[in-house]
């Protein structure tokens, strides 16, 4: 066994970050203040859409209809409730006409129409409830998302409420998006209020020392504030979704705490072993610091894959996620070492766990306490490796079974049912679904471009009406060389019938150019955009992850194990998403309305985030196993000691991140709730099942072959790879023997 006789002198990076620690912290404080100023009000500049493909046929048709026929796609609906009276009552009609004229006079509002105006044309049936007590005024607010929100804020107070014989409530797409944006901001503030104190308590429980506990929390806050500044800057060049702020908070706190946990824990271990603060920080950065760097890169790679998709909803999460990951790593590798050098042994101060100890010296809160906490993990690792086939098969079977509900997934679009059932816009849309024979915007619009005769329009309309999925065809409305038809499908707006109808409409012959839009068409195009790019995104994540893990370990088998086991760890999350949020189980206790489908982009987002976080924990475990294997050459001993050293810390980090994600999951918006609770489940399953049981079992089964690599790849790793053990450690005996076998051509 080869031992390192003395710790290396602090290297260039260590000297750089610790030469003037006070100055480094002062500079960080200044930059944080600037970030607060730059990121203030960022939520007001974020959008609430971004689910559509900007290059899709439906997007082109939507923009053309907005330009040429603004009344074709109303995004503002006023629901007028006449109580016990009929909407045809003269007093009700008079008040409705007054409100219609008032709305039409507002700046930024076009295409205003109502049931009462349409009665004379015979096209008003979709605007009147079947019971005759409710009817609609429809209009379109023009401009981008931010402009529409401001217009709605300006006109809504005068429209909402009681007006003589009618009660007015506001709905439509613009109201849904605006209300969703407002609720998300409120829920995010509440999540931070919930998560921060609980996180601090958990950190105190992990470290004992209140001083050590505050450090990770400070790193997380710096990362969040910095990312808000980055997002604020990006809004000047591109659209960014407000949902990305939830990821910023979750990853900012979670990953910064993860990174700081490992660095502070290793620093305290070195201090407990007798090193002075300077030598301790040098060893910490050389070991745990390199692990943090690799971890940040693997998480960033998973998040970067979302840049391959055209929807700005997904791209926003890539912007926010990559920024917060890199800022968290930078803060952990620059600011945290400076703080630790200044604190030295005082990092163990204010040991609150003394209050609960009996008969133990107060100074054992560092390395000795960590050693005691690791003994249970060591015993569990030994048990798992003794029964490796059983644990490998059992955990794999359980994970596969938990993922089976995902086979029944149905994809849909985000609508008003994302909001609480009491939200005004949700109430309006639900009334329309339940009580109206049709709904504005619920059908499909066919844009016809090119000069045509009335007879050609009529012939095309007859062909469309003959399609089996069509309930009714309205139109055409002609303007110059353009026209549009409204096609109402049989059944729901985005069910299989409506989606099949999109394909049939696009295949229907016409003497002019036709393009189809509407909710179902947007869904079809979004599914195609994601499906066509998903293999590329998966390949990108897999290839770069394989390369990074190889650079860390020098093994061919470990990167393959890491990718496959990480993917397996996500099955429970995807199964739960379908069982709970699509099928509606637990909708009562969790307080949401199930739309019966999963928004198309959510599984992609959840996979990228959860896979990155799984790799985060995988890198922490593998790097410590690699360090011990390099030091001793004992494969099983390295696996056991690696789990003993990191198992408790990985679990603590996972619990803390899960707390943050659950706080995000308390949101009243269903997609945010799904994101938070789903990733919390994935993180806990990964830390407590995959890292604790499946990884050691599989590594025991693969034995010494775990570390094998062909000669050329091994030499590549020796030249370009990095490992937590550092360059000063001698190769393991098995590696030396393997090199000799390669030289003489003898099989191992």
XYZ file of C-alpha atoms in Angstrom:
748
model
C 0.000 0.000 0.000
C 1.338 3.393 -1.005
C 0.824 6.286 1.379
C 1.399 9.966 0.912
C 4.001 10.994 3.491
C 3.153 14.671 3.640
C 0.527 16.954 2.183
C 1.547 18.922 -0.885
C 2.312 22.568 -0.635
C -0.593 24.813 -1.643
C -0.753 25.036 -5.418
C -1.320 28.003 -7.686
C -5.100 27.926 -7.429
C -4.984 27.678 -3.647
C -2.576 30.583 -3.431
C -4.767 32.601 -5.790
C -7.975 32.201 -3.784
C -6.408 32.474 -0.327
C -3.606 35.044 -0.785
C -5.833 37.934 0.304
C -8.987 36.334 1.710
C -10.327 39.549 3.196
C -10.011 41.340 -0.132
C -11.687 38.425 -1.910
C -14.683 38.568 0.428
C -14.935 42.346 0.100
C -14.928 42.046 -3.695
C -17.626 39.377 -3.438
C -19.742 41.667 -1.267
C -19.451 44.475 -3.817
C -20.346 42.138 -6.690
C -23.314 40.782 -4.746
C -24.642 44.297 -4.151
C -24.266 45.033 -7.865
C -26.085 41.779 -8.665
C -28.955 42.808 -6.395
C -29.250 46.095 -8.261
C -28.957 44.488 -11.695
C -31.443 41.729 -10.901
C -34.078 43.819 -9.145
C -37.475 43.570 -10.794
C -36.373 40.710 -13.056
C -39.685 38.856 -12.578
C -41.571 41.696 -14.234
C -39.492 41.240 -17.401
C -40.046 37.489 -17.684
C -42.681 35.802 -19.838
C -45.212 33.123 -18.982
C -45.386 31.327 -22.340
C -42.757 29.745 -24.533
C -44.264 26.291 -25.095
C -44.650 26.661 -28.873
C -42.062 26.056 -31.604
C -41.324 29.473 -33.183
C -40.584 27.857 -36.569
C -43.737 25.731 -36.678
C -46.598 26.111 -39.140
C -49.009 26.855 -36.298
C -46.822 29.715 -35.047
C -46.676 31.290 -38.511
C -50.445 30.992 -38.913
C -51.092 32.449 -35.464
C -48.987 35.516 -36.194
C -50.588 35.992 -39.610
C -54.074 35.773 -38.123
C -53.137 38.225 -35.378
C -51.985 40.641 -38.061
C -54.761 40.223 -40.644
C -57.728 39.012 -38.565
C -57.221 40.120 -34.953
C -60.695 38.947 -33.980
C -60.011 35.372 -35.108
C -58.179 34.353 -31.948
C -59.579 36.177 -28.930
C -57.318 36.101 -25.872
C -59.634 38.088 -23.593
C -63.050 36.801 -22.569
C -65.589 38.563 -20.370
C -68.070 36.152 -18.817
C -71.338 37.966 -18.141
C -73.587 36.217 -15.619
C -77.193 37.434 -15.627
C -78.137 35.445 -12.507
C -81.692 34.176 -12.732
C -82.441 36.361 -15.741
C -81.884 35.469 -19.381
C -78.998 36.983 -21.335
C -81.652 38.023 -23.886
C -83.382 40.255 -21.324
C -83.406 43.855 -22.676
C -81.703 45.281 -19.558
C -78.982 42.643 -19.723
C -78.487 43.227 -23.453
C -78.238 46.994 -22.965
C -75.561 46.668 -20.260
C -73.664 44.091 -22.320
C -73.639 46.383 -25.360
C -72.368 49.244 -23.192
C -69.499 47.085 -21.879
C -68.717 45.917 -25.409
C -68.442 49.510 -26.635
C -66.351 50.494 -23.614
C -63.944 47.627 -24.252
C -63.697 48.417 -27.977
C -62.670 51.995 -27.143
C -59.677 50.855 -25.068
C -56.212 51.319 -26.550
C -54.489 48.023 -27.404
C -57.782 46.086 -27.710
C -59.027 44.908 -31.126
C -61.504 42.438 -32.596
C -64.175 43.063 -29.962
C -67.340 41.022 -30.408
C -70.134 39.658 -28.236
C -73.048 37.293 -28.181
C -75.453 40.193 -28.522
C -73.698 41.588 -31.601
C -73.511 38.162 -33.233
C -77.184 37.259 -32.711
C -78.216 38.861 -35.971
C -75.713 36.820 -38.001
C -76.693 33.460 -36.546
C -73.119 32.734 -35.359
C -73.617 33.462 -31.670
C -74.350 29.963 -30.378
C -70.782 29.412 -29.124
C -70.955 32.663 -27.131
C -74.092 31.780 -25.157
C -74.338 29.224 -22.350
C -76.750 26.386 -22.837
C -78.794 27.438 -19.786
C -79.235 30.951 -21.203
C -77.931 32.739 -18.084
C -74.346 33.418 -19.219
C -72.788 34.848 -22.371
C -69.433 36.129 -23.557
C -67.734 39.221 -24.850
C -64.564 38.299 -26.771
C -61.625 40.517 -27.766
C -57.922 40.468 -28.436
C -55.289 42.433 -26.526
C -52.389 43.181 -28.840
C -48.643 43.341 -28.189
C -46.107 41.065 -26.562
C -46.613 39.282 -23.231
C -45.422 42.213 -21.129
C -47.522 44.758 -23.038
C -50.623 42.576 -22.824
C -50.184 42.219 -19.074
C -49.959 45.983 -18.606
C -53.038 46.520 -20.782
C -54.999 43.976 -18.769
C -53.975 45.620 -15.494
C -55.203 48.932 -16.861
C -58.614 47.856 -18.157
C -59.571 45.037 -15.771
C -60.671 47.104 -12.727
C -63.340 48.924 -14.730
C -64.656 45.705 -16.294
C -64.591 43.263 -13.398
C -67.461 43.100 -10.886
C -71.148 43.973 -10.815
C -72.591 46.121 -13.594
C -76.306 46.572 -13.145
C -78.010 43.248 -13.899
C -74.805 41.340 -14.738
C -71.725 40.061 -12.902
C -68.518 40.217 -14.985
C -65.507 37.920 -14.617
C -62.383 38.004 -16.776
C -60.829 35.026 -18.545
C -59.068 34.078 -21.750
C -55.473 33.254 -22.552
C -54.019 36.622 -21.600
C -55.778 36.544 -18.219
C -54.580 32.983 -17.562
C -50.954 33.867 -18.318
C -51.083 37.075 -16.310
C -52.647 35.413 -13.294
C -50.137 32.556 -13.538
C -47.246 35.015 -13.567
C -48.574 36.818 -10.498
C -49.141 33.596 -8.556
C -45.683 32.257 -9.408
C -44.025 35.393 -8.036
C -46.028 35.164 -4.822
C -45.386 31.431 -4.451
C -41.665 31.839 -5.067
C -41.408 34.334 -2.233
C -43.310 31.977 0.047
C -41.070 29.056 -0.985
C -37.964 31.024 -0.070
C -39.466 31.937 3.303
C -40.204 28.245 3.930
C -36.943 26.809 2.597
C -34.326 29.129 4.101
C -34.994 28.583 7.840
C -35.567 24.826 7.417
C -32.354 24.577 5.416
C -30.444 26.426 8.116
C -31.776 24.076 10.800
C -30.780 21.026 8.733
C -27.309 22.436 8.140
C -26.869 22.977 11.870
C -27.915 19.372 12.431
C -25.372 18.180 9.852
C -22.458 20.316 11.021
C -23.314 21.016 14.645
C -21.508 24.321 14.302
C -23.712 27.301 13.541
C -20.730 29.015 11.900
C -20.174 26.111 9.495
C -23.905 25.934 8.782
C -24.159 29.567 7.685
C -21.425 29.223 5.045
C -23.330 26.986 2.575
C -26.434 29.133 2.931
C -24.418 32.257 2.125
C -22.964 30.620 -0.992
C -26.484 29.721 -2.149
C -27.777 33.259 -1.692
C -24.839 34.661 -3.678
C -25.540 32.191 -6.510
C -29.256 33.075 -6.613
C -28.661 36.826 -6.652
C -26.015 36.467 -9.344
C -28.304 34.359 -11.525
C -31.117 36.888 -11.213
C -28.719 39.497 -12.578
C -27.806 37.169 -15.465
C -31.488 36.558 -16.280
C -32.174 40.268 -16.141
C -29.445 40.828 -18.712
C -30.724 38.037 -20.951
C -34.227 39.544 -21.081
C -32.748 42.396 -23.111
C -31.810 39.975 -25.893
C -34.237 37.056 -25.731
C -37.421 35.806 -24.101
C -37.035 34.150 -20.709
C -39.760 32.218 -18.885
C -40.765 33.195 -15.366
C -40.799 29.481 -14.487
C -36.992 29.613 -14.695
C -36.903 31.623 -11.468
C -38.144 28.571 -9.588
C -35.199 26.574 -10.896
C -32.852 29.409 -9.968
C -33.984 29.310 -6.344
C -33.973 25.520 -6.105
C -30.615 24.887 -7.758
C -29.029 27.995 -6.279
C -29.734 26.827 -2.758
C -29.469 23.104 -3.410
C -26.247 22.917 -5.413
C -24.458 25.684 -3.541
C -25.254 23.861 -0.307
C -24.103 20.558 -1.844
C -20.793 22.027 -2.934
C -20.224 23.905 0.287
C -21.140 20.831 2.337
C -18.418 18.765 0.729
C -15.795 21.482 0.898
C -16.525 22.450 4.509
C -16.760 18.787 5.549
C -13.398 17.948 3.953
C -11.795 21.067 5.436
C -12.968 20.083 8.908
C -11.665 16.547 8.401
C -8.240 17.911 7.536
C -8.279 20.192 10.562
C -9.274 17.275 12.785
C -6.353 15.300 11.339
C -3.938 17.990 12.567
C -3.414 20.123 9.460
C -3.140 23.886 9.774
C -5.789 25.961 7.918
C -3.520 26.708 4.952
C -2.590 23.068 4.398
C -6.177 21.981 5.069
C -7.598 24.293 2.414
C -4.938 23.140 -0.046
C -5.880 19.481 0.411
C -9.570 20.369 0.354
C -9.355 22.175 -2.984
C -7.162 19.441 -4.438
C -9.707 16.773 -3.480
C -13.242 18.012 -2.788
C -12.631 21.128 -4.887
C -11.896 19.080 -7.980
C -14.973 16.994 -7.295
C -17.104 20.133 -7.113
C -15.681 21.305 -10.433
C -16.491 18.001 -12.130
C -19.920 17.926 -10.537
C -20.747 21.423 -11.749
C -19.670 20.518 -15.270
C -21.840 17.390 -15.357
C -24.908 19.270 -14.100
C -24.287 22.118 -16.561
C -24.008 19.630 -19.429
C -27.393 18.101 -18.604
C -29.005 21.526 -18.449
C -27.261 22.742 -21.615
C -29.040 20.008 -23.589
C -32.243 22.071 -23.341
C -30.647 24.656 -25.646
C -31.197 22.177 -28.479
C -34.971 22.661 -28.267
C -36.674 25.635 -29.961
C -39.201 26.447 -27.204
C -37.995 29.359 -25.096
C -39.642 27.754 -22.063
C -36.975 25.020 -22.145
C -34.159 27.309 -23.237
C -34.904 29.567 -20.268
C -34.201 26.727 -17.870
C -30.903 26.119 -19.623
C -29.941 29.799 -19.209
C -30.949 29.914 -15.558
C -29.658 26.466 -14.661
C -26.234 26.815 -16.261
C -25.769 30.260 -14.744
C -26.710 29.212 -11.224
C -24.638 26.009 -11.356
C -21.501 27.780 -12.520
C -21.990 30.656 -10.081
C -22.561 28.221 -7.214
C -19.387 26.336 -8.106
C -17.408 29.555 -8.508
C -18.582 30.848 -5.135
C -17.775 27.505 -3.492
C -14.295 27.406 -5.039
C -13.349 31.075 -4.582
C -15.313 32.707 -1.791
C -15.695 29.717 0.495
C -11.935 28.919 0.689
C -11.240 32.557 1.533
C -13.796 32.429 4.346
C -12.410 29.134 5.647
C -8.849 30.487 5.731
C -10.026 33.466 7.763
C -12.055 31.271 10.114
C -9.574 28.448 10.596
C -10.537 26.369 13.634
C -13.334 28.838 14.389
C -15.347 27.074 11.676
C -16.309 24.657 14.480
C -17.551 27.437 16.760
C -21.046 27.626 18.219
C -21.506 23.869 18.350
C -25.223 23.680 19.079
C -25.234 19.889 19.285
C -23.461 20.127 22.647
C -26.852 20.873 24.124
C -27.931 17.319 23.308
C -24.724 15.435 24.141
C -23.991 13.599 27.321
C -20.488 12.760 28.351
C -18.759 13.702 25.113
C -16.092 16.401 24.708
C -17.288 19.467 22.890
C -14.431 19.351 20.453
C -15.610 16.197 18.721
C -17.969 17.918 16.358
C -15.566 17.742 13.449
C -13.745 14.689 12.143
C -14.493 12.370 15.077
C -18.220 12.973 14.834
C -18.129 12.454 11.080
C -16.238 9.189 11.611
C -18.874 7.957 14.047
C -21.661 8.954 11.703
C -19.978 7.012 8.893
C -19.792 3.681 10.696
C -23.419 2.830 9.979
C -22.838 3.569 6.293
C -19.781 1.345 6.339
C -21.773 -1.525 7.828
C -24.515 -1.058 5.258
C -21.972 -1.022 2.408
C -20.536 -4.315 3.656
C -24.004 -5.849 3.868
C -24.913 -4.693 0.352
C -21.692 -6.060 -1.137
C -22.116 -9.413 0.645
C -25.590 -9.710 -0.911
C -24.788 -7.849 -4.126
C -26.912 -9.934 -6.575
C -29.994 -9.622 -4.361
C -29.679 -5.855 -3.877
C -28.909 -5.240 -7.547
C -31.922 -7.220 -8.773
C -34.318 -6.041 -6.054
C -33.603 -2.331 -6.398
C -33.711 -2.525 -10.205
C -37.058 -4.322 -10.095
C -38.535 -1.776 -7.667
C -37.381 1.173 -9.774
C -38.761 -0.363 -12.965
C -42.119 -1.082 -11.312
C -42.365 2.476 -10.008
C -41.790 3.768 -13.524
C -44.450 1.654 -15.251
C -47.251 4.290 -15.036
C -45.217 6.456 -17.428
C -46.040 4.000 -20.232
C -49.558 5.486 -20.177
C -48.462 9.112 -20.445
C -50.620 11.475 -22.494
C -49.149 14.773 -23.614
C -51.096 18.008 -23.650
C -50.736 21.756 -23.310
C -50.649 24.063 -20.310
C -53.975 25.805 -19.813
C -56.051 27.456 -17.081
C -56.181 24.201 -15.103
C -52.597 24.941 -14.067
C -54.117 27.564 -11.775
C -55.996 27.028 -8.493
C -59.677 26.225 -8.938
C -60.527 29.535 -7.249
C -58.494 31.645 -9.712
C -60.789 33.928 -11.693
C -59.504 32.966 -15.139
C -59.759 29.265 -14.240
C -63.361 29.767 -13.120
C -64.248 31.480 -16.401
C -62.658 28.795 -18.567
C -64.303 26.036 -16.517
C -67.714 27.670 -16.997
C -67.048 27.710 -20.741
C -66.003 24.043 -20.789
C -69.010 22.944 -18.740
C -71.790 25.208 -19.995
C -71.043 26.428 -23.532
C -71.498 24.424 -26.741
C -68.175 25.719 -28.059
C -65.465 28.133 -26.998
C -63.618 30.943 -28.737
C -60.091 29.742 -29.372
C -61.069 26.135 -28.670
C -61.270 25.181 -32.332
C -58.764 25.110 -35.171
C -58.130 27.992 -37.543
C -57.171 27.399 -41.146
C -55.349 30.317 -42.752
C -55.809 30.470 -46.527
C -53.297 32.574 -48.472
C -53.557 33.288 -52.166
C -56.265 34.736 -54.427
C -59.329 32.524 -54.660
C -62.925 32.758 -55.791
C -65.965 32.371 -53.592
C -66.700 29.048 -55.285
C -63.209 27.747 -54.441
C -63.654 28.750 -50.815
C -67.037 27.029 -50.721
C -65.676 23.826 -52.256
C -62.821 23.709 -49.774
C -65.219 24.302 -46.877
C -67.355 21.361 -48.016
C -64.306 19.078 -48.168
C -63.313 20.091 -44.648
C -66.849 19.644 -43.305
C -66.873 16.097 -44.687
C -63.906 15.041 -42.527
C -65.052 12.562 -39.845
C -63.511 14.520 -36.934
C -65.246 17.820 -37.822
C -68.307 19.049 -35.913
C -68.736 22.393 -37.695
C -66.931 24.755 -40.060
C -67.426 28.534 -39.884
C -66.245 31.057 -42.445
C -64.549 32.029 -44.529
C -63.776 35.565 -43.501
C -61.928 37.152 -46.419
C -59.520 40.084 -46.428
C -57.638 40.759 -49.658
C -55.777 37.613 -50.710
C -56.172 36.000 -47.289
C -59.017 34.236 -45.545
C -59.565 31.977 -42.592
C -61.932 29.215 -41.547
C -62.769 28.116 -38.008
C -63.068 24.349 -37.637
C -64.620 22.906 -34.485
C -63.557 19.290 -33.807
C -65.706 16.667 -32.195
C -64.673 16.148 -28.569
C -62.161 18.137 -26.520
C -59.900 20.834 -27.916
C -56.648 18.823 -27.607
C -57.744 15.176 -27.485
C -56.673 12.550 -30.021
C -59.555 13.462 -32.317
C -58.483 17.090 -32.498
C -54.822 16.140 -33.028
C -55.756 13.740 -35.828
C -57.864 16.465 -37.380
C -54.793 18.721 -37.576
C -53.066 16.188 -39.823
C -56.190 15.704 -41.939
C -56.620 19.451 -42.440
C -53.001 19.839 -43.474
C -53.444 16.989 -45.975
C -56.690 18.332 -47.465
C -56.171 19.598 -51.004
C -56.914 23.285 -51.644
C -56.394 25.711 -54.554
C -54.527 28.035 -52.171
C -51.874 27.788 -49.447
C -53.305 26.597 -46.115
C -51.761 26.599 -42.668
C -53.459 25.254 -39.541
C -53.222 26.670 -36.052
C -55.139 26.417 -32.792
C -54.470 24.676 -29.494
C -54.315 21.159 -30.948
C -52.087 22.303 -33.833
C -49.652 23.962 -31.421
C -49.540 20.725 -29.418
C -48.877 18.614 -32.527
C -46.066 20.933 -33.636
C -44.569 21.067 -30.135
C -44.540 17.279 -29.860
C -42.841 17.037 -33.254
C -40.220 19.641 -32.326
C -39.384 17.854 -29.078
C -39.476 14.367 -30.582
C -37.154 15.291 -33.457
C -34.550 16.844 -31.144
C -34.837 14.505 -28.165
C -32.398 11.875 -29.534
C -29.796 14.578 -30.144
C -30.240 15.978 -26.637
C -29.997 12.516 -25.071
C -26.895 11.711 -27.125
C -25.298 15.013 -26.139
C -25.902 14.379 -22.435
C -24.698 10.777 -22.642
C -21.531 11.433 -24.642
C -20.337 14.429 -22.636
C -21.207 12.720 -19.341
C -19.300 9.597 -20.389
C -16.271 11.731 -21.240
C -16.364 13.709 -17.987
C -16.742 10.628 -15.802
C -13.924 8.925 -17.695
C -11.688 11.940 -17.098
C -12.547 11.688 -13.412
C -12.098 7.924 -12.993
C -9.970 6.644 -15.873
C -12.374 3.694 -16.201
C -14.373 2.563 -19.228
C -17.054 0.735 -17.219
C -17.768 3.341 -14.537
C -19.036 6.025 -16.992
C -21.409 3.480 -18.548
C -22.621 2.437 -15.104
C -23.095 6.070 -14.113
C -25.250 6.938 -17.137
C -27.394 3.796 -16.947
C -27.922 3.877 -13.177
C -28.688 7.594 -13.231
C -31.320 7.071 -15.906
C -32.770 4.195 -13.873
C -32.975 6.414 -10.794
C -35.449 8.701 -12.622
C -38.088 6.049 -13.245
C -39.870 6.673 -9.945
C -40.152 10.381 -10.755
C -41.706 9.789 -14.175
C -44.059 7.129 -12.872
C -45.214 9.396 -10.048
C -45.749 12.319 -12.417
C -48.208 10.308 -14.503
C -49.908 8.560 -11.568
C -50.372 11.753 -9.564
C -50.596 14.678 -11.961
C -52.039 13.074 -15.095
C -54.328 10.503 -13.517
C -55.259 12.812 -10.641
C -54.392 10.619 -7.650
C -53.728 12.790 -4.580
C -55.100 15.846 -6.404
C -57.234 16.632 -3.347
C -54.472 16.569 -0.708
C -52.011 18.309 -3.038
C -54.554 20.911 -4.131
C -54.520 20.842 -7.937
C -56.832 20.110 -10.853
C -55.649 17.344 -13.157
C -56.017 18.202 -16.862
C -55.659 14.516 -17.761
C -52.339 15.033 -19.534
C -48.748 16.163 -18.988
C -47.482 19.357 -20.616
C -45.168 18.314 -23.451
C -42.013 20.090 -22.316
C -42.156 19.076 -18.638
C -40.687 15.540 -18.951
C -37.735 16.937 -20.926
C -37.123 19.615 -18.318
C -37.443 17.210 -15.404
C -35.140 14.664 -17.038
C -32.378 17.203 -17.676
C -32.547 18.668 -14.158
C -32.908 15.353 -12.316
C -30.242 13.610 -14.400
C -27.823 16.429 -13.677
C -28.522 16.283 -9.952
C -28.104 12.495 -9.966
C -24.726 12.919 -11.639
C -23.912 15.508 -8.986
C -24.263 12.918 -6.231
C -22.693 10.223 -8.392
C -19.548 12.300 -8.884
C -19.252 12.936 -5.138
C -19.420 9.204 -4.394
C -17.243 8.023 -7.285
C -14.532 10.601 -6.651
C -14.122 9.467 -3.047
C -14.111 5.802 -4.103
C -11.513 6.647 -6.734
C -9.381 8.461 -4.168
C -9.405 5.470 -1.846
C -8.739 3.006 -4.660
C -5.759 5.029 -5.855
C -4.470 5.117 -2.292
C -4.925 1.448 -1.408
C -5.609 -0.580 -4.550
C -8.382 -2.421 -2.647
C -11.541 -2.336 -4.789
C -14.111 -3.508 -2.242
C -12.450 -1.556 0.537
C -12.539 1.584 -1.613
C -16.256 1.155 -2.349
C -17.039 0.585 1.324
C -14.906 3.462 2.560
C -16.178 5.775 -0.169
C -19.771 5.142 0.903
C -18.790 5.450 4.548
C -17.169 8.835 3.952
C -19.838 10.293 1.681
C -23.079 8.365 2.302
C -24.274 10.508 5.176
C -23.225 13.698 3.481
C -24.887 12.799 0.169
C -28.074 11.904 2.023
C -27.968 15.155 3.996
C -27.404 17.123 0.797
C -30.279 15.279 -0.897
C -32.637 15.926 2.015
C -31.754 19.624 1.998
C -32.264 19.888 -1.763
C -35.523 17.946 -1.433
C -36.714 20.423 1.202
C -36.037 23.273 -1.230
C -37.815 21.441 -4.057
C -40.794 20.585 -1.840
C -41.013 24.266 -0.897
C -41.132 25.031 -4.630
C -43.703 22.242 -4.926
C -46.088 24.076 -2.597
C -46.815 26.381 -5.531
C -50.436 26.785 -6.545
C -49.438 26.408 -10.233
C -49.583 22.732 -11.203
C -46.530 22.653 -13.479
C -44.387 24.214 -10.757
C -45.828 21.808 -8.183
C -45.037 18.899 -10.501
C -41.495 20.142 -11.085
C -40.745 20.643 -7.394
C -42.286 17.460 -6.008
C -41.093 15.306 -8.909
C -37.462 16.363 -8.627
C -37.588 16.083 -4.830
C -38.663 12.456 -5.242
C -35.944 11.813 -7.846
C -33.246 13.287 -5.605
C -34.280 11.217 -2.591
C -34.574 8.012 -4.610
C -31.144 8.597 -6.104
C -29.417 9.308 -2.785
C -31.164 6.709 -0.647
C -31.679 3.859 -3.127
C -29.312 4.190 -6.067
C -26.205 5.595 -4.329
C -26.706 3.615 -1.131
C -27.765 0.226 -2.539
C -27.556 -0.128 -6.291
C -24.159 1.478 -6.962
C -22.177 -0.521 -4.351
C -23.969 -3.723 -5.388
C -23.161 -3.231 -9.066
C -19.560 -2.217 -8.334
C -19.154 -5.345 -6.206
C -20.439 -7.492 -9.075
C -18.125 -5.901 -11.637
C -15.140 -6.281 -9.285
C -11.682 -5.186 -10.381
C -12.911 -4.915 -13.987
C -14.630 -1.734 -12.813
C -11.334 0.121 -13.173
C -10.168 -1.362 -16.468
C -9.340 0.772 -19.487
C -7.359 -0.106 -22.617
C -3.818 1.175 -22.777
C -4.436 4.146 -25.115
C -7.351 5.406 -23.037
C -5.407 4.928 -19.813
C -2.536 6.989 -21.197
C -5.051 9.617 -22.336
C -6.440 9.770 -18.802
C -2.973 10.029 -17.296
C -2.306 13.048 -19.482
C -5.633 14.869 -19.433
C -7.690 13.361 -16.606
C -8.225 14.678 -13.117
C -9.066 12.730 -10.003
C -9.820 13.656 -6.454
C -6.695 11.914 -5.308
C -4.418 14.383 -7.038
C -1.248 13.813 -8.959
C 0.913 13.038 -5.978
C -0.595 9.645 -5.294
C 0.979 6.509 -6.657
C -0.946 4.195 -8.970
C -2.684 1.261 -7.390
C -0.937 -2.127 -7.571
C -3.641 -3.522 -9.852
C -3.054 -0.693 -12.317
C 0.697 -1.387 -12.362
C 0.006 -5.059 -13.004
C -2.429 -4.186 -15.761
C 0.217 -2.032 -17.454
C 2.683 -4.907 -17.343
C 0.116 -7.266 -18.883
C -0.530 -4.776 -21.675
C 3.189 -4.595 -22.401
C 3.626 -8.372 -22.751
C 0.206 -9.064 -24.247
C -0.967 -11.290 -21.409
C -4.706 -11.275 -20.682
C -5.756 -10.218 -17.167
